[in-house]
Coordinates of C-alpha atoms in Angstrom, one line a residue:
X1 CA 153.3 77.8 92.9
X2 CA 154.2 80.2 95.3
X3 CA 155.6 79.0 98.5
X4 CA 155.0 82.4 99.9
X5 CA 152.6 83.0 102.8
X6 CA 149.9 84.5 102.0
X7 CA 149.4 86.7 105.1
X8 CA 153.2 87.2 105.8
X9 CA 152.4 89.5 108.8
X10 CA 150.9 87.1 110.7
X11 CA 152.4 84.4 112.6
X12 CA 155.8 83.8 114.2
X13 CA 158.6 81.7 114.4
X14 CA 160.5 79.8 117.3
X15 CA 158.1 78.7 119.4
X16 CA 154.6 76.5 119.6
X17 CA 151.7 77.3 121.4
X18 CA 150.2 74.7 123.4
X19 CA 147.3 76.9 125.4
X20 CA 145.7 79.8 125.6
X21 CA 144.0 81.1 128.7
X22 CA 141.9 84.4 128.3
X23 CA 139.6 86.4 131.0
X24 CA 137.7 89.0 129.3
X25 CA 135.2 91.6 130.2
X26 CA 133.2 92.9 127.9
X27 CA 131.0 95.8 128.0
X28 CA 128.6 96.2 125.1
X29 CA 127.3 99.6 125.7
X30 CA 130.4 101.2 125.3
X31 CA 132.3 98.8 123.3
X32 CA 135.2 97.9 126.0
X33 CA 136.6 94.7 126.1
X34 CA 139.5 94.2 129.1
X35 CA 141.7 91.3 128.9
X36 CA 144.0 89.2 130.9
X37 CA 145.8 86.2 128.4
X38 CA 148.3 84.0 129.6
X39 CA 150.2 82.2 126.6
X40 CA 151.7 78.6 127.6
X41 CA 154.1 78.0 124.7
X42 CA 157.3 76.1 124.0
X43 CA 160.4 77.3 122.5
X44 CA 161.4 75.4 119.4
X45 CA 164.7 77.2 119.1
X46 CA 166.9 79.5 121.2
X47 CA 164.7 82.2 121.8
X48 CA 166.3 85.9 122.2
X49 CA 162.4 87.5 121.6
X50 CA 158.9 86.2 121.4
X51 CA 156.7 87.8 118.9
X52 CA 152.8 87.7 119.0
X53 CA 150.0 88.6 116.8
X54 CA 148.6 91.8 118.7
X55 CA 145.8 94.5 117.7
X56 CA 145.3 98.4 119.0
X57 CA 145.1 98.0 122.4
X58 CA 146.3 99.7 125.6
X59 CA 149.3 97.1 126.6
X60 CA 148.9 97.6 131.0
X61 CA 151.2 95.0 131.7
X62 CA 153.7 92.1 130.2
X63 CA 155.1 89.0 132.1
X64 CA 157.6 85.8 131.2
X65 CA 157.1 83.4 133.3
X66 CA 155.8 85.9 136.1
X67 CA 158.8 88.4 135.3
X68 CA 159.3 91.1 133.7
X69 CA 160.8 91.2 130.4
X70 CA 164.3 92.8 129.7
X71 CA 162.4 94.8 126.8
X72 CA 159.3 94.6 125.0
X73 CA 157.2 96.7 122.3
X74 CA 153.7 96.9 120.7
X75 CA 153.3 98.4 117.5
X76 CA 152.3 97.5 113.9
X77 CA 150.1 94.7 115.2
X78 CA 153.0 92.7 116.7
X79 CA 154.0 92.5 120.6
X80 CA 157.7 91.9 121.1
X81 CA 159.2 90.8 124.2
X82 CA 163.0 90.3 124.8
X83 CA 163.1 87.9 128.0
X84 CA 165.8 88.5 130.6
X85 CA 168.1 85.6 129.6
X86 CA 167.6 83.4 126.1
X87 CA 164.8 80.7 126.3
X88 CA 166.5 77.4 125.7
X89 CA 165.0 74.8 123.2
X90 CA 162.4 72.8 124.5
X91 CA 161.4 75.1 127.7
X92 CA 157.9 75.6 128.3
X93 CA 157.3 79.8 129.2
X94 CA 154.4 81.7 129.9
X95 CA 153.5 85.3 128.4
X96 CA 150.8 86.9 130.2
X97 CA 149.4 90.2 128.8
X98 CA 146.8 92.8 130.3
X99 CA 145.5 94.8 128.3
X100 CA 142.3 97.3 127.7
X101 CA 140.6 99.3 125.1
X102 CA 137.8 98.9 122.3
X103 CA 138.3 95.9 120.3
X104 CA 139.5 97.4 116.5
X105 CA 138.8 94.7 113.5
X106 CA 141.8 94.0 111.3
X107 CA 141.7 95.5 108.0
X108 CA 141.9 92.5 105.2
X109 CA 141.2 92.0 101.4
X110 CA 137.8 91.2 102.7
X111 CA 136.8 93.9 104.7
X112 CA 137.0 94.4 108.4
X113 CA 137.4 91.2 110.1
X114 CA 137.7 89.9 113.9
X115 CA 135.6 91.2 117.5
X116 CA 132.9 93.4 116.1
X117 CA 129.9 95.0 117.5
X118 CA 126.6 93.6 117.0
X119 CA 123.5 96.1 117.1
X120 CA 123.1 94.6 121.1
X121 CA 126.1 92.6 121.7
X122 CA 129.4 91.6 119.7
X123 CA 130.3 89.1 117.2
X124 CA 133.8 87.5 116.8
X125 CA 134.3 86.2 112.7
X126 CA 138.3 86.1 112.3
X127 CA 139.0 84.1 109.1
X128 CA 141.2 84.1 108.0
X129 CA 143.2 87.1 110.2
X130 CA 141.2 88.6 112.7
X131 CA 142.0 86.8 116.1
X132 CA 144.9 89.4 116.9
X133 CA 142.1 92.1 117.3
X134 CA 140.7 90.6 120.9
X135 CA 143.8 88.7 121.9
X136 CA 147.7 87.8 121.3
X137 CA 148.1 85.2 119.3
X138 CA 150.4 83.1 116.8
X139 CA 147.9 83.9 114.2
X140 CA 148.8 80.9 111.7
X141 CA 146.3 78.1 110.6
X142 CA 148.8 75.6 111.6
X143 CA 149.5 76.6 114.8
X144 CA 146.6 74.7 117.2
X145 CA 146.5 74.7 120.6
X146 CA 144.0 74.5 123.8
X147 CA 141.8 77.7 125.3
X148 CA 140.1 78.1 128.3
X149 CA 137.8 81.4 127.5
X150 CA 136.4 82.8 130.2
X151 CA 134.2 86.3 129.2
X152 CA 132.4 88.8 131.4
X153 CA 129.3 90.3 130.1
X154 CA 126.2 92.0 131.9
X155 CA 124.1 89.4 133.5
X156 CA 121.5 90.1 130.7
X157 CA 123.7 88.9 128.0
X158 CA 124.1 85.7 126.8
X159 CA 127.9 83.8 125.8
X160 CA 128.9 81.4 123.9
X161 CA 132.2 80.6 123.2
X162 CA 134.4 77.6 121.4
X163 CA 134.2 74.3 123.8
X164 CA 132.2 73.1 126.6
X165 CA 130.3 75.4 129.1
X166 CA 132.1 74.9 132.0
X167 CA 130.6 77.5 134.8
X168 CA 128.4 80.5 134.8
X169 CA 128.7 82.7 138.0
X170 CA 126.7 86.0 138.2
X171 CA 127.9 88.7 141.0
X172 CA 126.8 92.2 141.1
X173 CA 125.0 92.7 137.4
X174 CA 127.4 90.7 135.7
X175 CA 127.9 87.0 134.6
X176 CA 131.2 85.3 134.1
X177 CA 130.6 82.5 131.3
X178 CA 133.7 79.7 131.5
X179 CA 134.1 77.4 128.0
X180 CA 137.0 75.1 127.7
X181 CA 137.9 73.9 123.9
X182 CA 140.1 70.9 124.6
X183 CA 140.6 70.2 120.9
X184 CA 143.3 71.9 119.2
X185 CA 142.3 75.1 117.1
X186 CA 144.0 77.8 115.4
X187 CA 143.2 81.6 116.8
X188 CA 141.2 82.3 113.5
X189 CA 138.5 79.5 115.1
X190 CA 138.5 80.8 118.4
X191 CA 135.2 82.7 119.2
X192 CA 133.3 84.7 121.3
X193 CA 129.4 85.9 120.6
X194 CA 128.0 88.1 123.0
X195 CA 123.7 88.8 122.9
X196 CA 120.6 88.8 124.5
X197 CA 120.1 84.9 123.8
X198 CA 117.7 82.1 124.8
X199 CA 119.1 79.1 124.9
X200 CA 117.8 75.9 123.9
X201 CA 118.5 72.4 123.1
X202 CA 118.5 70.4 119.7
X203 CA 117.8 66.6 120.1
X204 CA 120.3 64.1 119.2
X205 CA 123.4 62.2 120.2
X206 CA 125.8 65.1 120.2
X207 CA 125.5 67.9 122.6
X208 CA 123.6 71.0 120.2
X209 CA 122.9 73.6 122.3
X210 CA 121.7 77.0 120.4
X211 CA 121.7 80.6 121.4
X212 CA 118.5 82.5 119.5
X213 CA 117.1 85.5 119.9
X214 CA 113.2 85.1 121.6
X215 CA 111.3 86.3 118.7
X216 CA 113.1 84.3 116.6
X217 CA 112.4 80.7 118.7
X218 CA 109.9 79.5 116.6
X219 CA 111.4 80.2 113.0
X220 CA 114.6 78.6 114.2
X221 CA 113.0 75.4 115.6
X222 CA 111.2 74.9 111.8
X223 CA 114.5 76.0 110.0
X224 CA 117.2 73.8 111.8
X225 CA 114.5 70.6 112.5
X226 CA 116.7 68.6 110.4
X227 CA 120.3 69.5 111.7
X228 CA 120.0 66.3 113.9
X229 CA 119.2 64.3 111.2
X230 CA 122.4 66.4 109.0
X231 CA 124.9 65.4 111.6
X232 CA 124.1 61.8 111.8
X233 CA 124.3 61.9 108.0
X234 CA 127.6 63.4 108.3
X235 CA 128.9 60.9 110.7
X236 CA 127.8 58.0 108.2
X237 CA 130.0 59.9 105.5
X238 CA 132.4 61.4 107.0
X239 CA 132.9 59.7 110.2
X240 CA 132.3 60.5 113.8
X241 CA 131.7 64.1 114.8
X242 CA 134.9 65.5 116.1
X243 CA 134.1 67.9 118.9
X244 CA 132.1 67.3 122.1
X245 CA 129.7 69.8 121.2
X246 CA 128.2 71.5 118.2
X247 CA 126.4 75.1 118.8
X248 CA 124.7 77.6 116.5
X249 CA 124.0 81.1 117.6
X250 CA 121.4 83.2 115.5
X251 CA 122.5 86.9 115.9
X252 CA 119.7 89.2 116.0
X253 CA 121.2 91.1 113.1
X254 CA 121.5 90.9 109.5
X255 CA 125.1 88.7 108.4
X256 CA 125.9 88.5 105.0
X257 CA 127.0 85.3 105.2
X258 CA 127.2 82.0 108.3
X259 CA 130.4 81.8 109.8
X260 CA 132.1 78.7 111.2
X261 CA 134.1 78.2 114.6
X262 CA 135.5 75.5 116.3
X263 CA 132.4 73.6 117.3
X264 CA 130.3 76.6 116.2
X265 CA 128.5 78.2 113.8
X266 CA 127.0 81.7 113.7
X267 CA 124.1 82.8 111.2
X268 CA 122.4 86.1 111.2
X269 CA 118.4 86.5 111.4
X270 CA 118.2 87.0 107.7
X271 CA 119.2 83.0 107.0
X272 CA 115.6 82.4 109.0
X273 CA 112.7 82.2 106.4
X274 CA 110.6 79.6 107.9
X275 CA 111.0 77.5 104.6
X276 CA 114.3 76.3 105.0
X277 CA 115.5 78.2 102.2
X278 CA 118.7 78.3 103.8
X279 CA 119.3 74.7 104.6
X280 CA 122.1 74.5 102.3
X281 CA 124.1 76.7 104.6
X282 CA 123.1 74.8 107.6
X283 CA 124.8 71.8 106.0
X284 CA 127.8 73.4 105.1
X285 CA 128.5 75.0 108.4
X286 CA 128.2 71.9 109.7
X287 CA 130.3 70.1 107.0
X288 CA 133.0 72.3 108.3
X289 CA 133.4 71.1 111.4
X290 CA 135.0 68.2 109.8
X291 CA 136.7 70.1 107.0
X292 CA 138.3 73.4 108.3
X293 CA 137.9 73.1 111.8
X294 CA 139.0 69.4 112.8
X295 CA 141.1 69.0 109.6
X296 CA 142.5 72.5 109.5
X297 CA 144.4 73.8 106.4
X298 CA 148.2 74.4 107.1
X299 CA 148.6 77.1 104.7
X300 CA 145.8 79.3 103.2
X301 CA 146.4 78.6 99.7
X302 CA 144.9 75.3 100.1
X303 CA 141.6 77.1 101.0
X304 CA 139.5 74.9 98.8
X305 CA 140.0 71.7 101.0
X306 CA 137.8 73.2 103.6
X307 CA 135.1 75.2 101.2
X308 CA 135.0 72.4 98.1
X309 CA 134.7 70.0 100.8
X310 CA 131.4 71.9 102.8
X311 CA 130.0 72.9 99.5
X312 CA 130.2 69.2 98.3
X313 CA 128.7 68.6 101.6
X314 CA 125.9 70.6 100.9
X315 CA 125.5 68.5 98.2
X316 CA 125.7 65.2 99.6
X317 CA 123.1 66.1 102.1
X318 CA 120.0 66.8 99.8
X319 CA 121.1 63.3 97.8
X320 CA 121.0 61.3 101.0
X321 CA 118.2 63.3 102.8
X322 CA 116.0 64.1 99.8
X323 CA 117.4 61.6 97.0
X324 CA 118.5 64.2 94.7
X325 CA 121.8 62.9 93.2
X326 CA 125.0 64.8 93.8
X327 CA 124.9 65.2 89.4
X328 CA 122.5 67.8 89.5
X329 CA 123.8 70.8 91.4
X330 CA 127.3 69.2 89.8
X331 CA 126.0 69.8 86.3
X332 CA 124.0 73.3 87.2
X333 CA 127.7 74.4 88.8
X334 CA 129.5 73.1 85.7
X335 CA 127.6 75.2 83.5
X336 CA 127.6 78.4 85.6
X337 CA 131.5 78.0 86.1
X338 CA 132.3 77.7 81.9
X339 CA 130.1 81.1 81.6
X340 CA 132.9 83.1 83.9
X341 CA 136.5 83.8 82.8
X342 CA 138.6 81.0 83.5
X343 CA 141.5 82.8 85.3
X344 CA 141.6 81.1 88.7
X345 CA 144.1 78.1 89.5
X346 CA 142.0 77.0 92.7
X347 CA 144.8 75.3 94.2
X348 CA 146.4 78.6 94.6
X349 CA 144.2 81.2 94.2
X350 CA 145.9 84.0 95.6
X351 CA 145.2 86.0 99.0
X352 CA 142.5 88.4 97.2
X353 CA 140.4 85.5 95.7
X354 CA 141.4 82.8 98.1
X355 CA 137.0 83.1 98.9
X356 CA 136.2 83.3 95.3
X357 CA 132.9 81.0 95.0
X358 CA 135.1 79.3 92.1
X359 CA 136.9 77.8 94.8
X360 CA 133.7 76.7 96.4
X361 CA 132.2 75.4 93.4
X362 CA 135.1 74.1 91.0
X363 CA 136.3 72.4 94.6
X364 CA 133.1 70.6 95.1
X365 CA 133.1 69.4 91.4
X366 CA 136.5 68.4 91.7
X367 CA 135.3 66.1 94.7
X368 CA 132.5 65.2 92.4
X369 CA 134.6 63.9 89.6
X370 CA 137.0 61.9 91.9
X371 CA 133.8 60.0 93.0
X372 CA 132.7 59.1 89.6
X373 CA 136.5 58.2 88.8
X374 CA 137.0 55.9 91.7
X375 CA 133.2 55.1 92.5
X376 CA 131.1 55.5 95.9
X377 CA 132.8 52.9 97.7
X378 CA 136.6 53.5 97.6
X379 CA 135.1 57.8 97.4
X380 CA 133.7 57.5 100.8
X381 CA 136.4 55.0 102.5
X382 CA 138.8 58.0 101.4
X383 CA 136.7 60.6 103.3
X384 CA 136.8 58.7 106.4
X385 CA 140.0 57.9 106.8
X386 CA 141.0 61.3 105.6
X387 CA 139.2 62.7 108.5
X388 CA 140.6 60.0 111.0
X389 CA 144.1 60.1 110.0
X390 CA 144.6 63.8 110.1
X391 CA 141.7 64.4 113.0
X392 CA 142.6 67.6 114.7
X393 CA 145.4 68.3 113.1
X394 CA 147.2 70.3 109.9
X395 CA 146.6 69.1 106.1
X396 CA 147.9 70.2 102.7
X397 CA 146.2 69.7 99.5
X398 CA 149.5 67.2 98.8
X399 CA 148.2 64.9 102.0
X400 CA 144.8 64.7 100.1
X401 CA 146.2 63.7 96.8
X402 CA 148.5 61.0 98.4
X403 CA 145.7 59.7 100.3
X404 CA 143.0 59.7 97.3
X405 CA 146.0 57.7 95.5
X406 CA 145.9 54.9 97.4
X407 CA 142.3 54.3 97.1
X408 CA 142.4 54.3 93.3
X409 CA 144.7 51.7 91.0
X410 CA 145.2 54.6 88.1
X411 CA 147.1 57.4 88.5
X412 CA 145.2 60.4 89.3
X413 CA 147.3 63.2 88.5
X414 CA 145.9 64.1 85.6
X415 CA 142.6 64.6 87.1
X416 CA 144.0 67.0 90.3
X417 CA 146.1 69.1 87.6
X418 CA 143.2 69.9 85.6
X419 CA 140.8 70.7 88.1
X420 CA 143.5 72.1 90.6
X421 CA 146.4 73.5 88.9
X422 CA 145.0 74.7 85.6
X423 CA 142.6 77.7 85.0
X424 CA 141.0 76.0 82.4
X425 CA 137.8 74.5 83.6
X426 CA 137.6 70.9 82.3
X427 CA 134.8 70.4 79.5
X428 CA 133.3 67.4 81.1
X429 CA 133.3 65.7 85.3

């Protein structure tokens, strides 16, 4: 397997970001974003330059610790700064960037991602490399930091972002919404959602706000009625919910797929049908709060750690809520995968195919096979230890394989090799 980054032009070396402080003003009609970003970081080596990933904005001012850098340049998705004096290892520093312009999504093998317009509002969906479309950052999944996100928008719009809503202040036809995300978060999971939403609240031990167009409220209350129970089941299976709240936004637009962010998921109006026909997606996005958001891959080649686990969580939800054994979808997907070309290694699928359905389905089948092999008691103890040991951290496939081996007296190398690292699909679970 190659150790080369799937997205070598994203991410930067030499420092570690501790906190992003963002003040944004967005005008939906003109699609114009004005921003001030303070990026607080710590030098890991002697830094003669600081490089941030940043999109196609007009940069009006750049400061390092309140002073002008000796030199700076902004081109080709990078903001490069040379401080007046080199930064010593261990030194904390702050880069302030003031910028403005229309936020352009980042081009990727999966289309344009990042900040984008809705019919009436805005949506941010940055996985895997769209974060530079709206703020300067170190755009690597293993680079986690805390956030303050303040967004000013016309007062007839509602704003959702990561973390707890701390305040809303109205002035002169605009409102400023301030959210704080205290749990470490990678840049691709940072989000802002702006629209004409009614704010609802689902019951349960975890704060569960929702932003829903008024015309869709009845459908939402029906189709998401089981989310509180889903949250309870997942806490029993996976351990405590890892964040302060879980918000859901339903955009008044059609979306190809739902989108997870840290502490928040976004669905399209097409995901409401009054029959709970998309409940598996509700389960999938909720499960990502453990697998993907609290435990985040350190490298994109390990994407099965997100999608395989979230897919298997769908099967577990219907098993524990409705009595449909996970073996039922497992056999169905085994037949489906057997009919496809055997040409993908899901433990390292490559950047063009990292979101291939096989990564999801075969990843889930890997977990189901492991469960059958080690038994329910060991399997669910493993899941809880996995989420506890690496809570709010970065993970790799090797970490999971090593932890799984601790729950089994027999070697698991062959099982994982066949399911994760060989293209040929095993003939049986």
